[in-house]
mmCIF file of C-alpha atoms in Angstrom:
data_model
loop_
_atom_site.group_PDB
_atom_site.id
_atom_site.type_symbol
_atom_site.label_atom_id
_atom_site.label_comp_id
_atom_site.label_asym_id
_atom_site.label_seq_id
_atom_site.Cartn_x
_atom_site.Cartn_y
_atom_site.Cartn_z
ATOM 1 C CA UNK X 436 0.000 0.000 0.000
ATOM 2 C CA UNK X 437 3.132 2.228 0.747
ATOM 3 C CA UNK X 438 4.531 1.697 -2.299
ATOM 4 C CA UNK X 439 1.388 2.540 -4.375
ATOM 5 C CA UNK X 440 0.982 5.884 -2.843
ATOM 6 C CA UNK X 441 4.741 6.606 -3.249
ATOM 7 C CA UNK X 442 4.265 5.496 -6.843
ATOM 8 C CA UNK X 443 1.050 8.019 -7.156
ATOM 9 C CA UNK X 444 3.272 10.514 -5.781
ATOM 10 C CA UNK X 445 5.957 10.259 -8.332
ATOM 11 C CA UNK X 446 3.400 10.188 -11.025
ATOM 12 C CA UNK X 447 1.677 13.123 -9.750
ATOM 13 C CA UNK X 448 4.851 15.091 -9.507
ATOM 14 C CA UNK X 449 5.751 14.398 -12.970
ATOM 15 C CA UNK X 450 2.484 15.624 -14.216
ATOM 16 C CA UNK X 451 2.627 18.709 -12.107
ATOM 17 C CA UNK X 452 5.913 19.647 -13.759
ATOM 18 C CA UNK X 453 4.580 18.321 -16.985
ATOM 19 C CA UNK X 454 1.811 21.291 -16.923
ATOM 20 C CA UNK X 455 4.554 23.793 -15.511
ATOM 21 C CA UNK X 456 6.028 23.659 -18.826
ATOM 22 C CA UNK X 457 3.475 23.550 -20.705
ATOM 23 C CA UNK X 458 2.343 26.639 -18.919
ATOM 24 C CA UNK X 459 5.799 28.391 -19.731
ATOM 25 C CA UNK X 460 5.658 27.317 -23.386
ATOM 26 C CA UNK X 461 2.081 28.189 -23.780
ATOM 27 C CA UNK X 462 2.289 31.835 -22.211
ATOM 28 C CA UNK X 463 5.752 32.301 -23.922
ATOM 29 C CA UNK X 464 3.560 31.761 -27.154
ATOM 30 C CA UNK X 465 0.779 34.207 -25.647
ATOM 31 C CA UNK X 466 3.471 36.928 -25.486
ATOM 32 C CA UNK X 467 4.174 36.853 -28.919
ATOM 33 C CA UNK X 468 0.571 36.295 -30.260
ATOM 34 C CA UNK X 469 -0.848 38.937 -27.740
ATOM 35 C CA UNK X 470 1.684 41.325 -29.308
ATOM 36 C CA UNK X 471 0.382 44.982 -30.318
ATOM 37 C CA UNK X 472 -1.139 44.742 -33.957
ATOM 38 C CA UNK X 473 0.718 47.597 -36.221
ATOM 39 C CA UNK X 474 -2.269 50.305 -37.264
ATOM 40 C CA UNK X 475 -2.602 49.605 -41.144
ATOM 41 C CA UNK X 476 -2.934 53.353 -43.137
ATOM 42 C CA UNK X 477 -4.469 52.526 -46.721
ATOM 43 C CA UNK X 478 -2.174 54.440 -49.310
ATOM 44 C CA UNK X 479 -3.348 54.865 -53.283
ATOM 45 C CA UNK X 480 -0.701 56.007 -55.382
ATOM 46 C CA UNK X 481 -0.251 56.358 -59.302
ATOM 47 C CA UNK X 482 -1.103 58.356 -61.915
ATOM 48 C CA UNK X 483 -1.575 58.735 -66.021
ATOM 49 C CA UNK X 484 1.410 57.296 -66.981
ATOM 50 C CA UNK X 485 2.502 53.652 -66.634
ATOM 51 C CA UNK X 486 5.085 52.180 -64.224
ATOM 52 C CA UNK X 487 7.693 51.567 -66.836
ATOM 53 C CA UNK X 488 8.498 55.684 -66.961
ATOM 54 C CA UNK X 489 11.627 56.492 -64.796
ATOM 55 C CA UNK X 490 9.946 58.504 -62.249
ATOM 56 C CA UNK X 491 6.922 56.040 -61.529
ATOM 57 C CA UNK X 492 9.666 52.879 -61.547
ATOM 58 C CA UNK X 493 11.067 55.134 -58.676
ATOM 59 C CA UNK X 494 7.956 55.525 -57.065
ATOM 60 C CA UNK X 495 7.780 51.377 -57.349
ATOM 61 C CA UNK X 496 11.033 50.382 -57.135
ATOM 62 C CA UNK X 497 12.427 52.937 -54.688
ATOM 63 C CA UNK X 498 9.640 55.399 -52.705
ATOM 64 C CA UNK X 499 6.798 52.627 -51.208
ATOM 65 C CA UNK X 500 9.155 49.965 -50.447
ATOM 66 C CA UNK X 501 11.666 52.649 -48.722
ATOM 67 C CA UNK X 502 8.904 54.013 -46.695
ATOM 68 C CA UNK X 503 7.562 50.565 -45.530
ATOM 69 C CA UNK X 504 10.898 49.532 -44.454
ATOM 70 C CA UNK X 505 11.419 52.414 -42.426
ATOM 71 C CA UNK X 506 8.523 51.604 -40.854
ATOM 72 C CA UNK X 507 9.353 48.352 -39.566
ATOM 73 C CA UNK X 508 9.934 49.290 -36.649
ATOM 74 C CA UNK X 509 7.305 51.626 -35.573
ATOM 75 C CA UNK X 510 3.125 50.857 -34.466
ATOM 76 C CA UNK X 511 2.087 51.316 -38.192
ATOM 77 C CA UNK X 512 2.774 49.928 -42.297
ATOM 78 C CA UNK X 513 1.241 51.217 -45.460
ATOM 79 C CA UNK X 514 -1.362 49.489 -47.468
ATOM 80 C CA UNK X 515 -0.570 50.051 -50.675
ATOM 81 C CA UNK X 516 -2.375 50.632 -54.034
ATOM 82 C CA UNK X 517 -0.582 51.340 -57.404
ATOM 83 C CA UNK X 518 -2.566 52.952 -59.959
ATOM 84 C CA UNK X 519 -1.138 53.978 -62.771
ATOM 85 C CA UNK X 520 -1.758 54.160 -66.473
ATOM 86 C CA UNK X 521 -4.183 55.767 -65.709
ATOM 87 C CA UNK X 522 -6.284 53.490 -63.918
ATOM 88 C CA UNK X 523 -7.829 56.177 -61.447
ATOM 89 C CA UNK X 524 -6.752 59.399 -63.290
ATOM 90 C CA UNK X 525 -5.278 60.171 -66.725
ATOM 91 C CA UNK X 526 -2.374 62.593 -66.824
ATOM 92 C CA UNK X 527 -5.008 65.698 -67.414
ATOM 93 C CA UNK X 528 -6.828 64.199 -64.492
ATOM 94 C CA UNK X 529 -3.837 63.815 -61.710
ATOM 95 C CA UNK X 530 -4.596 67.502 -60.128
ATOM 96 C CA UNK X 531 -8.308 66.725 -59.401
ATOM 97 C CA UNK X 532 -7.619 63.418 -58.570
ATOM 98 C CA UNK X 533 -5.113 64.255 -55.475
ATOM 99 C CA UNK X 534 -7.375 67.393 -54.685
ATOM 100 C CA UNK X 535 -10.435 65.035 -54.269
ATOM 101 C CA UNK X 536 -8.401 62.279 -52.785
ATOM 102 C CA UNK X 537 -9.229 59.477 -55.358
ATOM 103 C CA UNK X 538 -5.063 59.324 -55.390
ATOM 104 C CA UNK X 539 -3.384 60.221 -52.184
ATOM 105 C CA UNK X 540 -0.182 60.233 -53.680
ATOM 106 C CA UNK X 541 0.579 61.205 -57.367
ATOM 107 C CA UNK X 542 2.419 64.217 -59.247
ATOM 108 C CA UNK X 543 0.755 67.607 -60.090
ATOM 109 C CA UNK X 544 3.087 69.600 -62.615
ATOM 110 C CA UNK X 545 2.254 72.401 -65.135
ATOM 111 C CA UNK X 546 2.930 69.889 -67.982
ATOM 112 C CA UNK X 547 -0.845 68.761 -67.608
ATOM 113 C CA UNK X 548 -2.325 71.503 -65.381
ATOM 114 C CA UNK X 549 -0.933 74.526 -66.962
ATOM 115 C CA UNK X 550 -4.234 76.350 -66.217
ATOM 116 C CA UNK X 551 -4.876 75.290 -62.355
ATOM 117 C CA UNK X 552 -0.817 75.751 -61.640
ATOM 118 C CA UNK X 553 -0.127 78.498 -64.091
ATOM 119 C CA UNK X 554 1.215 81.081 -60.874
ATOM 120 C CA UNK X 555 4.211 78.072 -60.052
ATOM 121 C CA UNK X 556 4.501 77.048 -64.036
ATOM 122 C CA UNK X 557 7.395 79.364 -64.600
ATOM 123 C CA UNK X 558 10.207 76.587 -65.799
ATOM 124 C CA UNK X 559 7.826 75.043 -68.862
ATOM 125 C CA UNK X 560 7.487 78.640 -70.217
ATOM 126 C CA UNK X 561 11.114 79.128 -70.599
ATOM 127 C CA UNK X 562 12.156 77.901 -74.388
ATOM 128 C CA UNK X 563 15.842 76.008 -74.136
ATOM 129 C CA UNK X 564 15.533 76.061 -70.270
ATOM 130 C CA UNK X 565 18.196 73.960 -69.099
ATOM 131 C CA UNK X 566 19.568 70.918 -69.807
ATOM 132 C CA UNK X 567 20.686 69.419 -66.253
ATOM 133 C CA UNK X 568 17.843 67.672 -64.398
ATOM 134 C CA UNK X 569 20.495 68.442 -61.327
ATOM 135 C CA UNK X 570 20.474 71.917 -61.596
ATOM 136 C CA UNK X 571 16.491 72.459 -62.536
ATOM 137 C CA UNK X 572 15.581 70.681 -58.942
ATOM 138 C CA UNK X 573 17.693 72.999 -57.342
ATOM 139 C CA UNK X 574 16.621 75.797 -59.043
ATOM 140 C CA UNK X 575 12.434 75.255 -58.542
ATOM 141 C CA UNK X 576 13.497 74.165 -55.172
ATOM 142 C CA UNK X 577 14.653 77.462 -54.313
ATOM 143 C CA UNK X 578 12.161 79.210 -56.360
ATOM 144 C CA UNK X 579 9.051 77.681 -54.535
ATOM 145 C CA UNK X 580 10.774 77.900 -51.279
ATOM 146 C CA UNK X 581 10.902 81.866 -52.151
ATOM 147 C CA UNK X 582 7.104 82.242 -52.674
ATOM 148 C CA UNK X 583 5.263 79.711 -49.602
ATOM 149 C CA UNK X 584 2.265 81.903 -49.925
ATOM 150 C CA UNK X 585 1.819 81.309 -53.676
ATOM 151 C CA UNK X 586 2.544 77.565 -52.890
ATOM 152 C CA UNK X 587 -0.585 78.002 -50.657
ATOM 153 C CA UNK X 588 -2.468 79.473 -53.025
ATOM 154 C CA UNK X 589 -2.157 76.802 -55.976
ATOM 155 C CA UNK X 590 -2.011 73.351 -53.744
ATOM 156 C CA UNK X 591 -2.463 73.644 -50.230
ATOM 157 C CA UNK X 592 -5.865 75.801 -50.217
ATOM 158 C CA UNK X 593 -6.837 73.056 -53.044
ATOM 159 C CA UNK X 594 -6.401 71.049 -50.089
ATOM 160 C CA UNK X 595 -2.775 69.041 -51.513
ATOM 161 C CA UNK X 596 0.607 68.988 -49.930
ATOM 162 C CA UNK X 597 4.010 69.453 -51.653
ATOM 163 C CA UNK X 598 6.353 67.177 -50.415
ATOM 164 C CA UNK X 599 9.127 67.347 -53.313
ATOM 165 C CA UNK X 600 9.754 67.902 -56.987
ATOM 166 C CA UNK X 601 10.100 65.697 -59.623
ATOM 167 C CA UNK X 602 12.127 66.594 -62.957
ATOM 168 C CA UNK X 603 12.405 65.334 -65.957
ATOM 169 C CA UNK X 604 15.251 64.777 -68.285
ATOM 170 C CA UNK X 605 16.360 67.035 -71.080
ATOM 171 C CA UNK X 606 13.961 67.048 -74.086
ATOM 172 C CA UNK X 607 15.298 66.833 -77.636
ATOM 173 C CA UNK X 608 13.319 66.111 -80.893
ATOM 174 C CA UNK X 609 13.170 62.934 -82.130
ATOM 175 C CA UNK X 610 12.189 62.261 -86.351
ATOM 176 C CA UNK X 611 11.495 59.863 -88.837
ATOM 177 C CA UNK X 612 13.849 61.973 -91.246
ATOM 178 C CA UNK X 613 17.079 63.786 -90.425
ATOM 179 C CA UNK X 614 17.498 66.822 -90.182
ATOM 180 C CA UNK X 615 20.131 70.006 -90.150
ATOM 181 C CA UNK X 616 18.430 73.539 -89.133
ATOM 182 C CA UNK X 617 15.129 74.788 -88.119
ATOM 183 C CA UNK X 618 14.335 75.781 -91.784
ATOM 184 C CA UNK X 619 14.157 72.306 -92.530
ATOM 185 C CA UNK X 620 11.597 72.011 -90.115
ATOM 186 C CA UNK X 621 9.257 74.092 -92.106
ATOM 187 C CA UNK X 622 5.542 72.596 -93.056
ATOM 188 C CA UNK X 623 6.557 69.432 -90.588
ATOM 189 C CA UNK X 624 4.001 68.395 -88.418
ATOM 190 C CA UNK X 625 5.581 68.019 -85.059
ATOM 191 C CA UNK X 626 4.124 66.939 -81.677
ATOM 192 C CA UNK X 627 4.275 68.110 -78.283
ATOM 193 C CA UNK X 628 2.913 68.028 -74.350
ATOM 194 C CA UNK X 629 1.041 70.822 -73.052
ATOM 195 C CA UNK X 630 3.823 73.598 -72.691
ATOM 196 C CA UNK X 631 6.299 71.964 -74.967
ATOM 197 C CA UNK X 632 4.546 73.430 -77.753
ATOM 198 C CA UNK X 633 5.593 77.313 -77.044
ATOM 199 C CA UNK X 634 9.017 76.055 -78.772
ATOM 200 C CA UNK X 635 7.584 75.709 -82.181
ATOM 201 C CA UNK X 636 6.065 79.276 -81.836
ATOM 202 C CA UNK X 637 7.830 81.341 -84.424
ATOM 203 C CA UNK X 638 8.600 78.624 -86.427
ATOM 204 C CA UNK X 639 7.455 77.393 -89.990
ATOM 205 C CA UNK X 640 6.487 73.517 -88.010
ATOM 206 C CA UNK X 641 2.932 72.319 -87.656
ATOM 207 C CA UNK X 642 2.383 72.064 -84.131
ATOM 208 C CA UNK X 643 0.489 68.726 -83.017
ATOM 209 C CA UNK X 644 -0.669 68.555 -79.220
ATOM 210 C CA UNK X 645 -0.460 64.422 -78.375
ATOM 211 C CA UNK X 646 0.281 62.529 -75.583
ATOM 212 C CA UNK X 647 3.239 59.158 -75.097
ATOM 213 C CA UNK X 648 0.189 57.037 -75.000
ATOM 214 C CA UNK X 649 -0.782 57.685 -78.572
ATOM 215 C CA UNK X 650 2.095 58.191 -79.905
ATOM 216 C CA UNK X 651 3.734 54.722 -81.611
ATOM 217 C CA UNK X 652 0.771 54.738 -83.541
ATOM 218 C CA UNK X 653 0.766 58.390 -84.326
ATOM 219 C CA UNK X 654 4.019 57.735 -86.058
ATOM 220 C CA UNK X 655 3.231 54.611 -87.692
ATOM 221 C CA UNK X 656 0.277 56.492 -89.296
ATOM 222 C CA UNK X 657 1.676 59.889 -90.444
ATOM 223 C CA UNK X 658 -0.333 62.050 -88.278
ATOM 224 C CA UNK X 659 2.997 63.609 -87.495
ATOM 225 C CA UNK X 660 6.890 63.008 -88.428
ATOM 226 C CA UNK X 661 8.850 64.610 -84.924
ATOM 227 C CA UNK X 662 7.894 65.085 -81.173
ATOM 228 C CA UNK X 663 9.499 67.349 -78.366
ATOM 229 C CA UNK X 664 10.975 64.524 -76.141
ATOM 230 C CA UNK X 665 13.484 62.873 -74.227
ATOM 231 C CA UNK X 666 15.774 60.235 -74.866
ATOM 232 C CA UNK X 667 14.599 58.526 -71.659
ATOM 233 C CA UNK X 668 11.227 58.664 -72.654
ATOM 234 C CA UNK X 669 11.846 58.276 -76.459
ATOM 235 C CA UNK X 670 13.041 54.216 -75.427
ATOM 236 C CA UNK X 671 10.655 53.317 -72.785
ATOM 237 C CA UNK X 672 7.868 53.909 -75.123
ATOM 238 C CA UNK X 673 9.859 52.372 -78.028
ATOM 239 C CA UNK X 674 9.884 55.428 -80.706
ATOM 240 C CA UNK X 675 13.036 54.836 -81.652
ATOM 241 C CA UNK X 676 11.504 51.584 -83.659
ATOM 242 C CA UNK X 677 9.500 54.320 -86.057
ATOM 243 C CA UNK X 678 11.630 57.834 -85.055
ATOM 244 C CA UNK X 679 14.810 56.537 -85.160
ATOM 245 C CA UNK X 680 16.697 59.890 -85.558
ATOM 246 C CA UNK X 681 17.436 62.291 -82.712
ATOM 247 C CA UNK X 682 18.621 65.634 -82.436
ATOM 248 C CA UNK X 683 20.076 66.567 -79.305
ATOM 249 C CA UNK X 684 18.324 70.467 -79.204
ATOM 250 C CA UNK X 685 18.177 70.497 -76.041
ATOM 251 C CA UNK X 686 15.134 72.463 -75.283
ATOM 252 C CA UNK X 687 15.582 71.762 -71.352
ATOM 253 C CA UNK X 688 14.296 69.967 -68.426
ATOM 254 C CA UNK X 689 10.462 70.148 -66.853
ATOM 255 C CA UNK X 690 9.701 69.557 -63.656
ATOM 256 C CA UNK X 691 6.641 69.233 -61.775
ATOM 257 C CA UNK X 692 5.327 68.632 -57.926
ATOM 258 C CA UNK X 693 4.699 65.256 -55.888
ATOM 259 C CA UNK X 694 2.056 66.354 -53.521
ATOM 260 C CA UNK X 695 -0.031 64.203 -51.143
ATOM 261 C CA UNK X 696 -3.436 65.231 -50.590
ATOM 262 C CA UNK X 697 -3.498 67.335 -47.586
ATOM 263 C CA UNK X 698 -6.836 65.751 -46.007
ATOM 264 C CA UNK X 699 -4.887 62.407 -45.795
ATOM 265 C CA UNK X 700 -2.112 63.896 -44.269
ATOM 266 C CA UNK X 701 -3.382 65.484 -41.746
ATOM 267 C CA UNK X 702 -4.700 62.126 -40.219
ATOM 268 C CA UNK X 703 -1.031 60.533 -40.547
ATOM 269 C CA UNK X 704 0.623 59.986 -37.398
ATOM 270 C CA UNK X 705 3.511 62.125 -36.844
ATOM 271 C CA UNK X 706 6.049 59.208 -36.942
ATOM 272 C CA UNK X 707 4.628 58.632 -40.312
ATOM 273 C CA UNK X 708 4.730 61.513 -41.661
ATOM 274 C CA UNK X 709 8.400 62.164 -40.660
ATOM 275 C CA UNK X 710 8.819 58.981 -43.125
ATOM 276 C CA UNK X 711 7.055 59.683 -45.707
ATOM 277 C CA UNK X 712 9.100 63.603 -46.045
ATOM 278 C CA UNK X 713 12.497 62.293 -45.458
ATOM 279 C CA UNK X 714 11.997 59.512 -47.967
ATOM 280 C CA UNK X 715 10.171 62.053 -50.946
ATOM 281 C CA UNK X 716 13.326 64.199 -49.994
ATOM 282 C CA UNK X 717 15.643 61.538 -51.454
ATOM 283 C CA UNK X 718 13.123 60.881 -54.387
ATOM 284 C CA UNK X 719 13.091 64.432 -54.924
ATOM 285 C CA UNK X 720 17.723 64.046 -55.257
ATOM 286 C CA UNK X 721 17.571 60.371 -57.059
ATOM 287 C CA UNK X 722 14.825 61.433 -59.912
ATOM 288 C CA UNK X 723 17.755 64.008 -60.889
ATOM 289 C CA UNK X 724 20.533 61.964 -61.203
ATOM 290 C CA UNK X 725 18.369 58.906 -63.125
ATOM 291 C CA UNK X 726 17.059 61.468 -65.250
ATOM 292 C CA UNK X 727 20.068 62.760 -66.162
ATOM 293 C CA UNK X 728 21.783 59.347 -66.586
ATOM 294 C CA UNK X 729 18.612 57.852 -68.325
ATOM 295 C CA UNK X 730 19.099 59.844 -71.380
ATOM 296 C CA UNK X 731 22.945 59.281 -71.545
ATOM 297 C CA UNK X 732 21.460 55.246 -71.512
ATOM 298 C CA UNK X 733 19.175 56.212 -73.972
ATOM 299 C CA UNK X 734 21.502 57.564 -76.330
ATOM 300 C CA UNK X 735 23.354 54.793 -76.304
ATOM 301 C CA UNK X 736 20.841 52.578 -77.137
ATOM 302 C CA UNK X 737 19.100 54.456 -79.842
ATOM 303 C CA UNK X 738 22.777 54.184 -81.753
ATOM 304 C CA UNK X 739 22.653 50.655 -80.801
ATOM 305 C CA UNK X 740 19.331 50.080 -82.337
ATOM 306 C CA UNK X 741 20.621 51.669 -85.995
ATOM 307 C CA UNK X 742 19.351 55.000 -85.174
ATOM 308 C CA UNK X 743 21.171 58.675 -85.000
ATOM 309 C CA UNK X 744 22.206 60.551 -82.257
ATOM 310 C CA UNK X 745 23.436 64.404 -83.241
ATOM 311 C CA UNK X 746 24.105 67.227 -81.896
ATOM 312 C CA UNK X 747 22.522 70.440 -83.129
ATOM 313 C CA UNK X 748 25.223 73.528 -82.962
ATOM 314 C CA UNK X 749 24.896 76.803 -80.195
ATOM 315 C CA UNK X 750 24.862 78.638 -83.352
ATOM 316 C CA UNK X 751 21.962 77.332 -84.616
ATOM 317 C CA UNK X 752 19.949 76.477 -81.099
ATOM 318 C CA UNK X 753 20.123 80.609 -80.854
ATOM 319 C CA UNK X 754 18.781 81.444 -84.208
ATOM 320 C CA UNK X 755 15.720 78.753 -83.055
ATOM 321 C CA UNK X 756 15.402 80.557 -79.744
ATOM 322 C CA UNK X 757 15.701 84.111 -81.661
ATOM 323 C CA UNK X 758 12.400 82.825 -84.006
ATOM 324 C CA UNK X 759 10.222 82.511 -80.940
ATOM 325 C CA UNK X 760 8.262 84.978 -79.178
ATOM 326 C CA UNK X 761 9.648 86.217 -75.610
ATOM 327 C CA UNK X 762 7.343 83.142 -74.048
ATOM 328 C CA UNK X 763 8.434 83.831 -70.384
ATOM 329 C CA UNK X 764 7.297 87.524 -70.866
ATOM 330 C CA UNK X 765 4.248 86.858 -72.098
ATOM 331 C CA UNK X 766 3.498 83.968 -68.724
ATOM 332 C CA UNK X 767 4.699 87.278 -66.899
ATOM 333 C CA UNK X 768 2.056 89.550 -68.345
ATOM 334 C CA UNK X 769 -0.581 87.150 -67.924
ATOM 335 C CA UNK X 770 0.449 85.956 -64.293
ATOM 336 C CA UNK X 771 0.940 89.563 -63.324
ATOM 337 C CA UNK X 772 -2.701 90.134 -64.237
ATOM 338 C CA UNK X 773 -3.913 86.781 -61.853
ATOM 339 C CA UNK X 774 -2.402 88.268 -58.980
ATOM 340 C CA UNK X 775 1.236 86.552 -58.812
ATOM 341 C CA UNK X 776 4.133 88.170 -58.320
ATOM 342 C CA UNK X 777 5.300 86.553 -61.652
ATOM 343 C CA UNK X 778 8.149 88.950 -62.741
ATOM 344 C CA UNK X 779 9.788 88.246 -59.205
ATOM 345 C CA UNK X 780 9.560 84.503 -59.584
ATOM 346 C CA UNK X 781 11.050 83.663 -62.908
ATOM 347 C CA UNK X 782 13.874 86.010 -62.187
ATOM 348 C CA UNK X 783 14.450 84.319 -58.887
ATOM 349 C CA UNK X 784 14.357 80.785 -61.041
ATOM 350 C CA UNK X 785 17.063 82.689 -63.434
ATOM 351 C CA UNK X 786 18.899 84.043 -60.892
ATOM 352 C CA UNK X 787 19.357 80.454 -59.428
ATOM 353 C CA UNK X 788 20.415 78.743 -62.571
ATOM 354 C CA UNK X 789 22.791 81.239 -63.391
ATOM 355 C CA UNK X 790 24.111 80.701 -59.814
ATOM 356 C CA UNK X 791 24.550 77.461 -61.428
ATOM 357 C CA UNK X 792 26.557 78.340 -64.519
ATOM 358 C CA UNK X 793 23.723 77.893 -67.013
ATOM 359 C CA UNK X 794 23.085 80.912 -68.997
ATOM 360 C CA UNK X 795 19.926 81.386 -70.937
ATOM 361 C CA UNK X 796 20.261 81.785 -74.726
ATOM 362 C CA UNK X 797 18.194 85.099 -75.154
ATOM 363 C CA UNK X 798 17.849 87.724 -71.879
ATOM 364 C CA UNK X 799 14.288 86.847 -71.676
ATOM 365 C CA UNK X 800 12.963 89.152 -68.801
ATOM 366 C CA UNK X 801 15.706 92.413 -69.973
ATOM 367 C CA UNK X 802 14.098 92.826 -73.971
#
């Protein structure tokens, strides 16, 4: 009898460390399953043009998965939606879109809005602006950071948020034919964006307003023989197959905004927010540089392809810029008349570049 309750003993002992561990294991587990969910914030980004561009393969490749990994570490992680080609909003669209909030996330430039940011369009209404992605980001940089309460008046009472810029690379003209001066140009029917067509003003050239997504085709069926582009852009939409001849003109660099829409911001946690800013802000520095290196690439491989890459002389590029009309007077006039204090800015944009070493090919603002 002794023995059988010493036995019971033992066996009871053994179960009563038996559930001691499992105890520890199980509320070891509880820790880790009981841990603080992270707050998901729902995040639509995109815009008219499709991923394969340079800047929106930044925004994919570079922007959303920067900011998630910074915030590993913190109580929150993005949700995010891509929409681009156009998906939510076409390129004509992207202003609304970010006002409204349908995109949280996209880029508002004069390219496309030249009416709704016409006070902050200054750099597409100067013909042969410059050439160096680099130096234009510097140069709207400074000239926005000069003028906050214009900035106020174009995005953030139409409730969006600029959180950097976004430029693009030099624009050229790309042909089916070749070409040697401007005169040669005469009677051609030549495409361009929005405020890319002020450089054909003056000139004998058919102007053609189009768009990248249209364009192949355009080509393939004569409705016109040259566009105002970039090398960069030139290859990722494949023109070079039916415009294999480029002229490097060098009618300058664009640039436009990458604004958030302000309502959505607002909610953003602080910690977030600080993420989001630092991470645009390096955006904002690596857009230059690929820009300018994306057309160098695309040089290249137009050659490679069996096309032409030439170089149109300083001789020449001023008799094209003498043709036109003074375009950045005549935004001056008409901003002056809105309100802005437009003289001021594009002179403060000037004064930066040439702070930079670029000079302008005609004294625009002193005729």
């Amino acid at each position: 009898m002794k023995n059988i309750k010493i036995k019971d003993f033992f066996a009871f002992f053994l179960c009563l460390v038996f559930i001691s561990c499992f105890t520890g294991c199980s509320k070891k587990g509880n820790d880790v399953v009981d841990e603080k969910e992270k707050t998901v914030i729902r995040m639509t980004i995109g815009g008219g043009h499709p991923v394969t561009m340079s800047y929106t393969a930044l925004y994919h490749d570079f922007f959303i998965p920067e900011v998630n990994k910074r915030l590993e570490n913190t109580d929150y992680e993005i949700n995010w939606t891509e929409a681009w080609g156009g998906s939510i909003a076409g390129l004509a669209d992207q202003y609304e879109a970010l006002e409204s909030g349908l995109l949280d996330i996209c880029d508002v430039g004069s390219l496309f809005e030249p009416a709704k940011t016409s006070g902050l369009a200054f750099a597409g209404y100067v013909p042969f602006n410059c050439s160096d992605p680099e130096k234009v980001s510097i140069a709207v940089t400074e000239t926005f950071e000069a003028f906050p309460e214009v900035v106020d008046q174009i995005y953030t009472d139409h409730n969006i948020k600029i959180l950097t810029f976004n430029v693009t690379a030099n624009y050229d003209l790309i042909s089916t034919f070749e070409w040697d001066s401007v005169d040669d140009l005469a009677g051609v029917k030549i495409a361009a964006a929005g405020s890319n067509l002020n450089n054909l003003k003056g000139t004998d050239a058919v102007a053609v307003q189009s768009s990248l997504n249209e364009a192949y085709t355009s080509f393939q069926t004569g409705v016109y023989d040259a566009w105002i582009m970039s090398g960069d852009f030139t290859v990722a939409f494949k023109l070079n197959e039916v415009a294999p001849h480029l002229k490097k003109v060098g009618f300058g660099t664009l640039a436009s905004a990458q604004g958030i829409n302000l309502e959505k911001w607002n909610k953003l946690p602080t910690e977030v927010k600080d993420v989001i800013e630092d991470v645009a802000d390096e955006y904002g520095r690596k857009i230059a540089g690929i820009s300018l290196k994306g057309n160098e690439d695309a040089y290249k491989k137009i050659l490679e392809d069996g096309g032409t890459v030439t170089e149109f002389p300083e001789a020449q590029r001023s008799e094209w810029a003498a043709l036109l009309p003074n375009i950045p007077m005549m935004w001056v006039r008409e901003q002056s008349e809105k309100g802005y204090p437009a003289k001021e800015i594009m002179q403060t944009y000037f004064d930066s570049l040439e702070r930079q070493g670029y000079k302008m090919p005609r004294d625009w603002l002193n005729e």
